[in-house]
Coordinates of C-alpha atoms and ligand atoms in Angstrom, one line a residue:
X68 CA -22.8 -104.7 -58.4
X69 CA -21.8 -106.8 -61.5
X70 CA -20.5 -105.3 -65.0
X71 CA -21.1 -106.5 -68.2
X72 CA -18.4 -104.4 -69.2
X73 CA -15.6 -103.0 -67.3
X74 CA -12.9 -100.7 -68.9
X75 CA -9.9 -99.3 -67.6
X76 CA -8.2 -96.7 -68.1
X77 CA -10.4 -93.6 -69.4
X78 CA -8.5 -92.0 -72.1
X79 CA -9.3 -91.7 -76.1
X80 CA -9.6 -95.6 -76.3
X81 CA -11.2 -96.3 -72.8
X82 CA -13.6 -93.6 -72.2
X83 CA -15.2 -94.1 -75.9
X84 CA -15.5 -97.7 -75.8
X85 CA -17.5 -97.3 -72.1
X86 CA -19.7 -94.9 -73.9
X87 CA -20.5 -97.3 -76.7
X88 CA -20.8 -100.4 -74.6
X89 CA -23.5 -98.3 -72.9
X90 CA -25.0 -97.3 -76.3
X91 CA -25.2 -100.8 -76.5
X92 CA -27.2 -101.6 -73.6
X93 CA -24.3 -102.5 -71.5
X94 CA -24.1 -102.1 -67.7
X95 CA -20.8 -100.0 -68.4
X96 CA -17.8 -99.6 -65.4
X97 CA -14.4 -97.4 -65.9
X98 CA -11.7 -97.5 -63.9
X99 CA -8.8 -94.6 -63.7
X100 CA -6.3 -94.3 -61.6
X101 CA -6.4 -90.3 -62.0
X102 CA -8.7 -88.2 -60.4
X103 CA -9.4 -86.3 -63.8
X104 CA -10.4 -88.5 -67.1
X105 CA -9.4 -87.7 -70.5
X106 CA -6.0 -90.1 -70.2
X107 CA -2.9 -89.1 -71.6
X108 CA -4.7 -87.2 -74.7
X109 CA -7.0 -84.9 -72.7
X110 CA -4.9 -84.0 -69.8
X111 CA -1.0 -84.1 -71.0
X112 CA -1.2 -84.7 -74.7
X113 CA -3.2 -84.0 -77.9
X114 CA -5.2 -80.7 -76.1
X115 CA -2.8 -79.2 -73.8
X116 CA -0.1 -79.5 -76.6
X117 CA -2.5 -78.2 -79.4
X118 CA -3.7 -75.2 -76.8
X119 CA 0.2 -74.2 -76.2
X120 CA 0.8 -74.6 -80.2
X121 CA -1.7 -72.1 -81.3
X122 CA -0.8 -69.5 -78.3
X123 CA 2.7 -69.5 -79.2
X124 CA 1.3 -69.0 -83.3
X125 CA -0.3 -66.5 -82.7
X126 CA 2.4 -64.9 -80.4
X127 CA 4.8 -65.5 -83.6
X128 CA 2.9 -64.3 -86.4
X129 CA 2.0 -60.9 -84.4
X130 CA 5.7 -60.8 -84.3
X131 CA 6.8 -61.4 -87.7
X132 CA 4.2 -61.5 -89.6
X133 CA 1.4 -58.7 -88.7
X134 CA 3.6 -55.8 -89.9
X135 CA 2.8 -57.1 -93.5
X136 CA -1.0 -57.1 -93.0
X137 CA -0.3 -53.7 -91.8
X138 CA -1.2 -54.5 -88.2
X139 CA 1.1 -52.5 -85.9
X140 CA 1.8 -53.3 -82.1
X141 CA 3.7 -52.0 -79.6
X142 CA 5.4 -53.6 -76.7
X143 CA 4.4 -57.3 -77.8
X144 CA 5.7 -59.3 -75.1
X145 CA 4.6 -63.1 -74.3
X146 CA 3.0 -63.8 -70.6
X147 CA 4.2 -67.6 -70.2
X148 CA 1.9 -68.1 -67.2
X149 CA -0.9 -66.9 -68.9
X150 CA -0.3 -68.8 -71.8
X151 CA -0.2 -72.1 -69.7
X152 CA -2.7 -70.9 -67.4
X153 CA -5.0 -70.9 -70.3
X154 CA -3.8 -74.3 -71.8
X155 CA -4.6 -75.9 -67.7
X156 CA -8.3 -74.1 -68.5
X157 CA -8.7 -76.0 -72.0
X158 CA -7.1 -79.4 -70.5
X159 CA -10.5 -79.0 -67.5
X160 CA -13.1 -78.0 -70.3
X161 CA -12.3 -80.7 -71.9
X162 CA -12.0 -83.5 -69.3
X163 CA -15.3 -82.3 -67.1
X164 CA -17.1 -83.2 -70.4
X165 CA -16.1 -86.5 -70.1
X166 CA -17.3 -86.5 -66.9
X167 CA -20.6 -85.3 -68.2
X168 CA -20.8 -88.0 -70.9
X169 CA -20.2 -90.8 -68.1
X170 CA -23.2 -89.1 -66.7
X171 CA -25.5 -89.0 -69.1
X172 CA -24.8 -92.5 -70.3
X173 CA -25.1 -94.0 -67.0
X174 CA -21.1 -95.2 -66.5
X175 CA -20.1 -95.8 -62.9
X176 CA -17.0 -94.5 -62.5
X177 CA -14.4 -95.9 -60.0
X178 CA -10.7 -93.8 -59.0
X179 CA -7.9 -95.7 -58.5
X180 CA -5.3 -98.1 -59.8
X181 CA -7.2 -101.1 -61.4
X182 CA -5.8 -104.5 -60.8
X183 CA -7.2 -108.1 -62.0
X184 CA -7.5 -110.7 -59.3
X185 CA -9.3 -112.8 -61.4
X186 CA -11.1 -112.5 -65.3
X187 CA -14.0 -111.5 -63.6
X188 CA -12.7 -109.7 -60.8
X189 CA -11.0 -106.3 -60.6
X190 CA -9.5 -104.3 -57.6
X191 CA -9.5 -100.7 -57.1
X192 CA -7.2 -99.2 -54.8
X193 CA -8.0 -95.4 -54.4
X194 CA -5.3 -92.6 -53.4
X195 CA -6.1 -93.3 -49.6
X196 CA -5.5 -96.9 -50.3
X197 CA -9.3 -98.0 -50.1
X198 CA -9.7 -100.9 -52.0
X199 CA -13.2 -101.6 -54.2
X200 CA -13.6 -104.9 -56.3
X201 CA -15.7 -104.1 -59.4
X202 CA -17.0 -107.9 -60.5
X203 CA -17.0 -108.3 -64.5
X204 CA -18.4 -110.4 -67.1
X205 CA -15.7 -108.6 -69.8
X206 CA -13.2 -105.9 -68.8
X207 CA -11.2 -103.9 -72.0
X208 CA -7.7 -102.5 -70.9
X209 CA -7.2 -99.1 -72.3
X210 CA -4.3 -98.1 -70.1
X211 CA -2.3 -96.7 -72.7
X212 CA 1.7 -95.4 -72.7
X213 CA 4.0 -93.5 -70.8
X214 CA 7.1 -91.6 -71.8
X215 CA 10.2 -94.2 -73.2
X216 CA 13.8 -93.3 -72.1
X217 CA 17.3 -94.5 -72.5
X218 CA 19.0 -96.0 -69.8
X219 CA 21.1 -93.8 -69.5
X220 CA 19.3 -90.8 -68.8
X221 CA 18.0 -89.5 -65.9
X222 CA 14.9 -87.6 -66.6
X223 CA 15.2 -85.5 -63.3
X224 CA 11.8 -83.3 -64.7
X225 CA 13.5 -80.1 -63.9
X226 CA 15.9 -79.2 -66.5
X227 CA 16.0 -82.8 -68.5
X228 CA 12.0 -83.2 -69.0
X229 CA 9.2 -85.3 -70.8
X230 CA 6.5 -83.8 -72.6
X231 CA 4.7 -83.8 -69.4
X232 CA 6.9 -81.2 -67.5
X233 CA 7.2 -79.6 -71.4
X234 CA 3.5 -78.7 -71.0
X235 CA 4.2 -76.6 -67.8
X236 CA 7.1 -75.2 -68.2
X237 CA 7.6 -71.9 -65.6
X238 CA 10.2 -70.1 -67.9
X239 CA 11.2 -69.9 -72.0
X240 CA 14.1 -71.7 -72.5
X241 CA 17.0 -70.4 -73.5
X242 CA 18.4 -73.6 -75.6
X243 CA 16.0 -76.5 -75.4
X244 CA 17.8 -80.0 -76.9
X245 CA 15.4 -82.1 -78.2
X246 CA 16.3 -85.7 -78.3
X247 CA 14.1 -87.5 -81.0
X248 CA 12.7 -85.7 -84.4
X249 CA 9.6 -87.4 -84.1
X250 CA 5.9 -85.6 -83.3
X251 CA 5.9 -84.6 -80.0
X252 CA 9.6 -83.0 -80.1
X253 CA 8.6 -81.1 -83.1
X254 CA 5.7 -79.5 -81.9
X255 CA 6.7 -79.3 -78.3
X256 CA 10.3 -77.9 -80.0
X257 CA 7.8 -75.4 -82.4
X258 CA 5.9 -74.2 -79.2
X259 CA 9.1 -72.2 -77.7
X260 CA 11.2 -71.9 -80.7
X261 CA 8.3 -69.4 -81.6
X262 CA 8.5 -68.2 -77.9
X263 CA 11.7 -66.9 -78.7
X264 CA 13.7 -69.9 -77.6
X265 CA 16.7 -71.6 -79.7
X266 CA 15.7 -75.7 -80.1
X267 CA 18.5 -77.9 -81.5
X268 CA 17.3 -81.7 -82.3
X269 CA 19.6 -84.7 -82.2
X270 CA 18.3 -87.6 -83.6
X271 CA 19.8 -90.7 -84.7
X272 CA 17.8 -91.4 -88.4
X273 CA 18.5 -89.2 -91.3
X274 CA 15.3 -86.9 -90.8
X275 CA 13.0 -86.1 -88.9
X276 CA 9.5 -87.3 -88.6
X277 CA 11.2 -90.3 -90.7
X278 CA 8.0 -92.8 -90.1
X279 CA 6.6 -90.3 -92.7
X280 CA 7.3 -90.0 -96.3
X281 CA 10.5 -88.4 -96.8
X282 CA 9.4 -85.3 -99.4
X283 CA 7.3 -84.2 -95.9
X284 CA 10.3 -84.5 -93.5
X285 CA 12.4 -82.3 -96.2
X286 CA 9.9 -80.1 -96.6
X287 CA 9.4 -79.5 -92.5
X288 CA 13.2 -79.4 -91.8
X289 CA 13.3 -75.9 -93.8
X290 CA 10.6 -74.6 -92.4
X291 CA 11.8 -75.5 -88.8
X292 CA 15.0 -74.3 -89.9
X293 CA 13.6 -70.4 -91.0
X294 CA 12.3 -70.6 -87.1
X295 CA 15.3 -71.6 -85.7
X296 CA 15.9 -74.7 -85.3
X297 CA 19.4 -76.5 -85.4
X298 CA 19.2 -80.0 -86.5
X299 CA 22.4 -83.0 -85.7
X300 CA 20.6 -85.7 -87.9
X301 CA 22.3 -89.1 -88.1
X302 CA 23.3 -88.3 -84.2
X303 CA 23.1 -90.9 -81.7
X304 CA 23.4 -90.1 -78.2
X305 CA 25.7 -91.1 -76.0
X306 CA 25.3 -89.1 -72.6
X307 CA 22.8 -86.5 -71.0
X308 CA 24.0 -84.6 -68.3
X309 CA 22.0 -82.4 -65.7
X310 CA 23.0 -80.3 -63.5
X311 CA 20.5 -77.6 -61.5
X312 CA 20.5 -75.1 -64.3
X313 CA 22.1 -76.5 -67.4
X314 CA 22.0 -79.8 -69.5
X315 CA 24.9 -80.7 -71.7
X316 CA 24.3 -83.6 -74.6
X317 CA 26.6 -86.0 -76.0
X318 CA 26.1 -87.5 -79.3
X319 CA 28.2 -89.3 -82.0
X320 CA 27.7 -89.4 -86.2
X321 CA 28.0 -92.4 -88.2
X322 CA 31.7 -91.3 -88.5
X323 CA 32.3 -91.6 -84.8
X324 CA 32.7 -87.8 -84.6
X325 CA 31.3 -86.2 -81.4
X326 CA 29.6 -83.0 -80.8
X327 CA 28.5 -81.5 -77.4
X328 CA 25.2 -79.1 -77.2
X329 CA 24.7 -77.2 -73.8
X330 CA 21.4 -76.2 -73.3
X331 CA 19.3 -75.0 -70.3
X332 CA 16.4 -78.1 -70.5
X333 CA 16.7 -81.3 -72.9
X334 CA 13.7 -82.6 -73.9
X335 CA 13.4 -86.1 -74.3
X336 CA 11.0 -87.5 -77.0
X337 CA 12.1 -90.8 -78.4
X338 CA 8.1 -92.2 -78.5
X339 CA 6.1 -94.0 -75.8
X340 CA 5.9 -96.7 -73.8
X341 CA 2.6 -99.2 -73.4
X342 CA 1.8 -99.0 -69.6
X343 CA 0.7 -102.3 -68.0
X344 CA 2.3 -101.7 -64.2
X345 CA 0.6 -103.2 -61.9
X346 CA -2.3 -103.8 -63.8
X347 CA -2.0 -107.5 -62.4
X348 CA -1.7 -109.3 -66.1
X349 CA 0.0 -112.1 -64.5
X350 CA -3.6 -113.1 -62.3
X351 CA -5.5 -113.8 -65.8
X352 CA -2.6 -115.4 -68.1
X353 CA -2.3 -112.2 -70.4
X354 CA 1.0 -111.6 -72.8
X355 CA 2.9 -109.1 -73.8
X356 CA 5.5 -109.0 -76.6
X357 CA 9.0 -107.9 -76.8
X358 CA 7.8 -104.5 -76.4
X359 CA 5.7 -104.5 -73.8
X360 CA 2.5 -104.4 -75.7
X361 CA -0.5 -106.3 -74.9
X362 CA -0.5 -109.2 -77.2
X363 CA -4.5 -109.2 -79.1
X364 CA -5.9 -111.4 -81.8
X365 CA -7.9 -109.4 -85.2
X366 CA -10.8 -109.1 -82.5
X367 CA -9.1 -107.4 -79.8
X368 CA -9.0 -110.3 -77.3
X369 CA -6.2 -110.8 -75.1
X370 CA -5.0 -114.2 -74.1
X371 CA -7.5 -114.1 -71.6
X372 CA -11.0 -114.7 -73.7
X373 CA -13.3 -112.0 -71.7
X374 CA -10.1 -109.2 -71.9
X375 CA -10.0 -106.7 -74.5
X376 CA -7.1 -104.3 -74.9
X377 CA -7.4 -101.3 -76.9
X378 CA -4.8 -98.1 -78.1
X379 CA -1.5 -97.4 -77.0
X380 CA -1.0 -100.5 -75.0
X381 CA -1.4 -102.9 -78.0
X382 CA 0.5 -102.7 -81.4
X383 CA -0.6 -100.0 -84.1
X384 CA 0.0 -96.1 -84.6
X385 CA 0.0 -94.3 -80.9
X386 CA -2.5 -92.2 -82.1
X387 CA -5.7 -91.1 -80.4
X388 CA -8.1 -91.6 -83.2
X389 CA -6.8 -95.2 -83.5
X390 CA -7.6 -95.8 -80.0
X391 CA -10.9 -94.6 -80.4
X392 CA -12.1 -96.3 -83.6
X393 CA -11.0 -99.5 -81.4
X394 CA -13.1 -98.8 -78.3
X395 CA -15.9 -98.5 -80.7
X396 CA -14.7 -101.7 -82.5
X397 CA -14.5 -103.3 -79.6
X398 CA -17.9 -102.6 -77.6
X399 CA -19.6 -103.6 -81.2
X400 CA -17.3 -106.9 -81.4
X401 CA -18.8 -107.3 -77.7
X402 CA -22.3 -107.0 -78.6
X403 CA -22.4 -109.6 -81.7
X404 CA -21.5 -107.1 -84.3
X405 CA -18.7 -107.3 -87.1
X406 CA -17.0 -103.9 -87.3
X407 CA -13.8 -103.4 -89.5
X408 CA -11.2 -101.1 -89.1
X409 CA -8.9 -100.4 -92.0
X410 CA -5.2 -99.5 -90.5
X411 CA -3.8 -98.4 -93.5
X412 CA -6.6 -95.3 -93.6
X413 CA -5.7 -93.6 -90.0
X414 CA -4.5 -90.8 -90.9
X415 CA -1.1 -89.1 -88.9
X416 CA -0.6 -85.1 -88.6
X417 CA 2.1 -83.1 -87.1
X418 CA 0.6 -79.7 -85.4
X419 CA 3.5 -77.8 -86.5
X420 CA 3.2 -75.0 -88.5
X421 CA 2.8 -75.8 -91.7
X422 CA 1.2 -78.5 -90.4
X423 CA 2.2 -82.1 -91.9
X424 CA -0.7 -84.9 -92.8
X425 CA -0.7 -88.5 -94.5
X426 CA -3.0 -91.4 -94.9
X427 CA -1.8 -94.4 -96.7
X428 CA 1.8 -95.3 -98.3
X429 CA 4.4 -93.6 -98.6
X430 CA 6.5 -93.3 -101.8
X431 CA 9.3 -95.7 -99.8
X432 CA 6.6 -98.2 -99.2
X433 CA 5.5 -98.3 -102.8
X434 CA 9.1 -98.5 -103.9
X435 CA 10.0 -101.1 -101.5
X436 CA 6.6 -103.6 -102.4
X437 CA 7.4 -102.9 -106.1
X438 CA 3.8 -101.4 -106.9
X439 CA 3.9 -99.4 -109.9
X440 CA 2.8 -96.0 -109.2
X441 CA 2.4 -92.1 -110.4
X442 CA 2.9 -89.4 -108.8
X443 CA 1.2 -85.9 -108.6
X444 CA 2.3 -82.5 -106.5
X445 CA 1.1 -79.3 -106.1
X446 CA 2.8 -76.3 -104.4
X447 CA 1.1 -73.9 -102.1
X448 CA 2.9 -71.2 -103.4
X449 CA 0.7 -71.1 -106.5
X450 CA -3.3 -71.1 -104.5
X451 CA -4.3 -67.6 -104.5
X452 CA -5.7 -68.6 -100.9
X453 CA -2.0 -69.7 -99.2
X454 CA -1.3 -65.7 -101.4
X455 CA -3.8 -64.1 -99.5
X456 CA -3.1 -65.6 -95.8
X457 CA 1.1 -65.5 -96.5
X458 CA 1.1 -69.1 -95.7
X459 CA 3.2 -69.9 -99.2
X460 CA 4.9 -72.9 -97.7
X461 CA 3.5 -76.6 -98.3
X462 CA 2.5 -79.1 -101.1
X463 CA 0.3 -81.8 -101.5
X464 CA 1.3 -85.2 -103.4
X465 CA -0.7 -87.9 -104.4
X466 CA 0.1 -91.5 -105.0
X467 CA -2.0 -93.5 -107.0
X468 CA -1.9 -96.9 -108.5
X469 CA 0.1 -96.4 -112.4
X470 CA -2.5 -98.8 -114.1
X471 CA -6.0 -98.1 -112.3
X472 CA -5.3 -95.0 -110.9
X473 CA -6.4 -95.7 -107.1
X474 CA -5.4 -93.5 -105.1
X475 CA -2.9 -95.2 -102.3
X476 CA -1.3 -92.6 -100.6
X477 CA -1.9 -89.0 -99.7
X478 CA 0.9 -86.3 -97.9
X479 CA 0.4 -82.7 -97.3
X480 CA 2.7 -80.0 -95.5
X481 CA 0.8 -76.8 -95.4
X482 CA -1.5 -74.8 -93.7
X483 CA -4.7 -76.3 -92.0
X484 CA -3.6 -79.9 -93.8
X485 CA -4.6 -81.7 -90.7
X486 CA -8.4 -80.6 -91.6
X487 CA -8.1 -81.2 -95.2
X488 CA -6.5 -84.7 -95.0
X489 CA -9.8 -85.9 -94.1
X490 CA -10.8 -85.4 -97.8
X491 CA -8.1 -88.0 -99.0
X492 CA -9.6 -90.4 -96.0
X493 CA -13.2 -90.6 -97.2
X494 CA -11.7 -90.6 -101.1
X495 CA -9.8 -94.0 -100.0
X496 CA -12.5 -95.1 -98.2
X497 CA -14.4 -95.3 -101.3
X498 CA -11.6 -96.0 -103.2
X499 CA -11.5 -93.2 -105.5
X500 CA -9.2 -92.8 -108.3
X501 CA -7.1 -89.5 -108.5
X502 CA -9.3 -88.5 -111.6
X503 CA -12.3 -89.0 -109.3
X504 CA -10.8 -86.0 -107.2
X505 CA -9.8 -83.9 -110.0
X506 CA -13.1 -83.8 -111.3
X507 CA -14.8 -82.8 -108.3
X508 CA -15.6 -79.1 -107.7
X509 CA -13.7 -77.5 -104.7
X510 CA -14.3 -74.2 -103.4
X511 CA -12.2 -71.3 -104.6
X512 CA -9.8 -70.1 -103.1
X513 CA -9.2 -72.8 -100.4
X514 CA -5.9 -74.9 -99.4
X515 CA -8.0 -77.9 -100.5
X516 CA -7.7 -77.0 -104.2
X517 CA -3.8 -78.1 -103.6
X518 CA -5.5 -81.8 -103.3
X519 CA -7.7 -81.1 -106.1
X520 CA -4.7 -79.9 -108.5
X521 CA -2.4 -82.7 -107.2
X522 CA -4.7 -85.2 -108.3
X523 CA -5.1 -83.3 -111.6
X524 CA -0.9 -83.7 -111.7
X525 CA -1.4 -87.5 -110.9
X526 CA -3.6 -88.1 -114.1
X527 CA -1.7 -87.4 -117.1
X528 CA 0.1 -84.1 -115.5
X529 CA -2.4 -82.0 -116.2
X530 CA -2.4 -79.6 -113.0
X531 CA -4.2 -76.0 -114.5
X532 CA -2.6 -73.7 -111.9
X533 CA 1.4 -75.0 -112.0
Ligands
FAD686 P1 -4.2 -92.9 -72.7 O1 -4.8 -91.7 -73.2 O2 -2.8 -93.0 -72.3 O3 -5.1 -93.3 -71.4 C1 -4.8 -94.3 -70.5 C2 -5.4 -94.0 -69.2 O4 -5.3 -95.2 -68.4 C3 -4.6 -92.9 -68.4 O5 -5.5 -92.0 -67.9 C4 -4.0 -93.7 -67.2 O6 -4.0 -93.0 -66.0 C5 -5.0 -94.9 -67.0 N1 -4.5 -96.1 -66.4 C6 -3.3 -96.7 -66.7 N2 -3.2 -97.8 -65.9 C7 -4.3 -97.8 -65.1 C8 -4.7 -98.7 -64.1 N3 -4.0 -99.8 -63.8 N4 -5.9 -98.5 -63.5 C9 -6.6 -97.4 -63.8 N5 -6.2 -96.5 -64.8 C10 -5.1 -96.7 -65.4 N6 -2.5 -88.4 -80.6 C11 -3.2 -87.9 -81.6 O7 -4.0 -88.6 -82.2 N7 -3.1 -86.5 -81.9 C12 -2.3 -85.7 -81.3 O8 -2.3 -84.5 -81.6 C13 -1.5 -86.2 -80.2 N8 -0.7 -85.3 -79.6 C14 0.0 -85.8 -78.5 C15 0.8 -84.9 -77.8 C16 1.6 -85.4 -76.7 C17 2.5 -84.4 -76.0 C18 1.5 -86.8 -76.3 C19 2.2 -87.3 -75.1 C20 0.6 -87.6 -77.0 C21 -0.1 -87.2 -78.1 N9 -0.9 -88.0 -78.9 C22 -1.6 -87.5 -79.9 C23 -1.0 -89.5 -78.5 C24 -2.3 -89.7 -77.7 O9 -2.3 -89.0 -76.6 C25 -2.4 -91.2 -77.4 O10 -2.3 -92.0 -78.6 C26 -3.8 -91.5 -76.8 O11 -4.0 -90.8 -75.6 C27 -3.9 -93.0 -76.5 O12 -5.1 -93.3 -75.9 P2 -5.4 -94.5 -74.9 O13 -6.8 -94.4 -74.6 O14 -4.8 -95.7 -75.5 O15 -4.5 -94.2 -73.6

């Protein structure tokens, strides 16, 4: 049988762009070397993470925080194996539905390790080492990333892990090191800090979560701090040493001064890695840059002019939304259509808790290009709503252009940001000004009021609740 299209790899990116090639009329193929689809997001990212982050909330606030609403318990202890028993339920929910939409949109599906022979030709070698070949009129690779390392560390996925062997942990750490202050070491770090476990992060910038703007990193570190966490910022590591129940790591400050931390598992989280092995690039002329990423022009195409590659194996945010709006860009690109995708609106969030969300630029970034801008905040202390649920901590500030008052940049820490950011993505969308906002009715009492009165701040200072 002959494709018109042929993805592989079936995560975010992959499994969205089959579905909308098909949409499209396509005779649609995917390739995945797993037997389960879903990719990285589905099966040892976005979900499992995300189930494991609101067991262990829910587990902390019936700790600390039920007493005040006058909810009493007795012998409250956490059942680990439940807890990920229930995540490993979510994680096959999820990725039998996307079985069921290959299904229902008529996409063959192929298991095994995809390789190009030719543009038009891919091989298929299964677990049992049967090989298929899946001819192609155009093939997108959605292979996404894998976990990056130092070379010096040995990741022995017992006690010095990825967030992989994070998601199935059998025990609660005792001291979990976290190398890198980025995302997935926060929330993966936020998960069994609230278990009861102590987390210290080393990492080598100033903050944490330091691709974001800075009042949000600030703002997290004390919260992380009130559950626990210790924090070596400005710390680069030097050494990571295993042994069968202990990890010891080594890091040095800017001043050349070491410190030690022994813990019981180390965490390694320093970001991701595009995965092209043995995806046979080489047979079809394809590049990659200095950092492994597939090389694409504005459309998408590869070197090779019927290859596509979408998501975490090309350049961009490593973000599952991003992967998606490019396997729908792509299958429409495909098909004769001119789709747009606007970079600077997808937005980033940090499931920790208060969560953290942004679209757009950061203060740094305005300060840096030389824009003139204003700026508005609003604390959650002062909505009746963050009152009434005890979840005080957070603010909202908007950025917005000094003479036409576009709005340019949105960042929230706070509860149940990561839904509300969506608010400041439309309002860019349409290029709103921050007056636009303040003048819009929002439901009382709501979080998203915080938006609403930050705006207000932004034009002319004239927030009614601060
Ligand atoms: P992937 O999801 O990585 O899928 C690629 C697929 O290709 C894999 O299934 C792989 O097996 C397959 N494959 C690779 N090579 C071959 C081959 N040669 N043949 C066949 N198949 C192949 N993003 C968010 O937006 N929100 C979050 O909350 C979030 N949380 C995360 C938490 C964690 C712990 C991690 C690790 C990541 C998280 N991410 C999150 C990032 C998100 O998972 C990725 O950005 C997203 O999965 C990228 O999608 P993709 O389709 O490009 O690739």
């Amino acid at each position: 049988m002959k494709y018109d299209v042929t993805v592989i790899g079936s995560g975010p990116g992959g499994y969205i762009a089959a579905i909308r090639c098909a949409q499209l009329g396509m005779k649609t193929a995917i390739i995945e070397k797993y037997n389960t689809l879903g990719g990285t997001c589905l099966n040892v990212g976005c979900i499992p993470s995300k189930a494991l982050l609101d067991s262990s909330e829910h587990y902390h606030n019936a700790a600390h925080t039920f007493g005040e609403h006058g909810i009493e318990l007795k012998d409250l202890k956490v059942n680990l194996k439940q807890m990920i028993d229930r995540k490993a339920g979510v994680v096959s929910q999820v990725t039998s539905g996307v079985d069921f939409l290959m299904k229902k949109n008529k996409i063959d599906v192929f298991h095994g390790m995809g390789s190009f022979v030719d543009k038009n030709t891919i091989q298929v070698t299964d677990a049992e080492g049967k090989v298929t070949k899946v001819e192609t009129e155009k093939a997108i690779i959605a292979t996404g990333s894998k976990p990056a390392s130092l070379q010096f560390i040995n990741i022995d996925k017992k006690r010095v892990i990825t967030s992989t062997e994070a998601l199935e942990l059998k025990e609660i750490p005792k001291h979990m090191i976290v190398i890198g202050g980025g995302v997935i070491g926060m929330e993966l770090g936020s998960v069994y800090a609230r278990l009861g476990a102590e987390v210290s992060v080393v990492e080598f910038m100033d903050d944490i979560i330091p691709s974001m703007d800075k009042t949000m990193g600030r703002e997290l570190k004390k919260s992380l701090k009130k559950l626990g966490f210790n924090f070596y910022l400005g710390h680069k590591v030097t050494e990571v040493k295993g042994t069968a129940k202990t990890v010891t790591v080594k890091a040095e400050n800017k001043k050349g001064e070491l410190v030690e931390v022994k813990g019981d598992y180390c965490l390694v989280s320093i970001g991701r890695k595009p995965y092209t092995e043995g995806l046979g690039l080489e047979n079809v002329g394809i590049k990659t840059d200095d950092r492994g990423r597939i090389e694409v022009d504005s459309h998408l195409v590869t070197s090779a002019d019927n290859i596509y590659a979408i998501g975490d194996v090309i350049k961009g945010a490593m973000l599952a939304h991003k992967a998606e709006e490019e396997g729908v860009f792509v299958a429409e690109v495909i098909n004769g259509e001119k789709p747009h995708i606007n970079y600077n609106l997808i937005p980033g969030v940090v499931y920790t808790w208060p969560e953290v969300s942004a679209v757009g630029l950061t203060e740094e970034q305005l300060k840096e290009s030389g824009r003139a801008y204003k700026s508005g905040s609003f604390s959650y202390r002062a909505l009746g709503r963050a009152q009434a649920s005890m979840d005080v901590a957070g603010l909202v500030k908007v950025l917005a252009d000094k003479e036409t008052d576009e709005i340019l940049g949105v960042h929230m820490i706070g509860a149940r940001t990561a839904d509300m950011i969506s608010e400041a993505v439309v309002a860019m969308e349409f290029r709103a000004s921050a007056e636009d906002i303040a003048r819009m009715s929002h439901a009382h009492p709501t979080y998203s009021e915080a938006f609403k009165e930050a705006c207000l701040a932004a034009t002319d200072n004239r927030a009614l609740n601060a």
